[in-house]
Amino acid sequence: MVENKVVGFASYGICRDDDLVNTGEIFAMYVLRVYQKQGIDKQLMNACLEALKDINKLVVWV
């Protein structure tokens, strides 16, 4: 949040691919264009990694 305004979000959880056991997945990550290149994406990624820290592997499909 910037000035009490949501400017981005990330969605994560257990991987939806049944072949990948004990794997986390970042489903989506978006930052409003006007707020890009300000480190918000890094903050979102770090929050996802912290939430998934007990998972052995992580996948991100791009």
Coordinates of C-alpha atoms in Angstrom, one line a residue:
M1 CA 0.0 0.0 0.0
V2 CA 1.1 3.5 -0.8
E3 CA -0.7 6.3 0.9
N4 CA -3.5 3.8 2.0
K5 CA -3.9 2.8 -1.7
V6 CA -3.5 -0.7 -2.9
V7 CA -1.0 -0.5 -5.8
G8 CA -0.2 -4.1 -6.3
F9 CA -0.9 -7.7 -5.1
A10 CA 0.5 -11.2 -5.2
S11 CA -1.2 -14.5 -5.0
Y12 CA 0.6 -17.7 -3.9
G13 CA 0.0 -21.1 -2.4
I14 CA 0.6 -24.8 -2.8
C15 CA 1.5 -25.6 -6.4
R16 CA -1.5 -26.7 -8.5
D17 CA 0.7 -29.2 -10.6
D18 CA 0.1 -32.6 -9.0
D19 CA 3.5 -33.8 -10.2
L20 CA 5.3 -31.2 -8.0
V21 CA 5.1 -32.4 -4.4
N22 CA 5.8 -30.0 -1.5
T23 CA 6.2 -27.1 -3.9
G24 CA 4.9 -23.6 -3.6
E25 CA 3.7 -21.5 -6.5
I26 CA 3.4 -17.8 -7.1
F27 CA 0.1 -17.6 -9.0
A28 CA 0.1 -13.9 -9.9
M29 CA 1.9 -10.7 -9.1
Y30 CA 0.8 -7.3 -10.3
V31 CA 1.9 -3.7 -9.7
L32 CA 0.1 -0.7 -11.2
R33 CA 2.2 0.8 -13.9
V34 CA 2.6 4.2 -12.3
Y35 CA 4.1 2.4 -9.2
Q36 CA 6.5 0.1 -11.0
K37 CA 10.3 0.4 -10.7
Q38 CA 9.9 1.6 -7.0
G39 CA 10.7 -1.8 -5.3
I40 CA 7.1 -2.8 -4.7
D41 CA 7.6 -5.9 -6.8
K42 CA 10.5 -6.9 -4.6
Q43 CA 8.5 -6.3 -1.4
L44 CA 5.7 -8.5 -2.8
M45 CA 8.1 -11.3 -3.8
N46 CA 9.8 -11.2 -0.4
A47 CA 6.4 -11.5 1.3
C48 CA 5.6 -14.5 -0.8
L49 CA 8.9 -16.1 -0.1
E50 CA 8.5 -15.5 3.6
A51 CA 5.0 -17.1 3.6
L52 CA 6.3 -20.1 1.7
K53 CA 9.6 -20.5 3.6
D54 CA 8.7 -24.0 4.9
I55 CA 8.2 -25.3 1.3
N56 CA 11.1 -27.1 -0.3
K57 CA 10.7 -25.8 -3.8
L58 CA 9.0 -22.8 -5.5
V59 CA 7.8 -22.4 -9.1
V60 CA 6.8 -19.3 -11.0
W61 CA 5.3 -19.7 -14.4
V62 CA 5.9 -16.7 -16.8

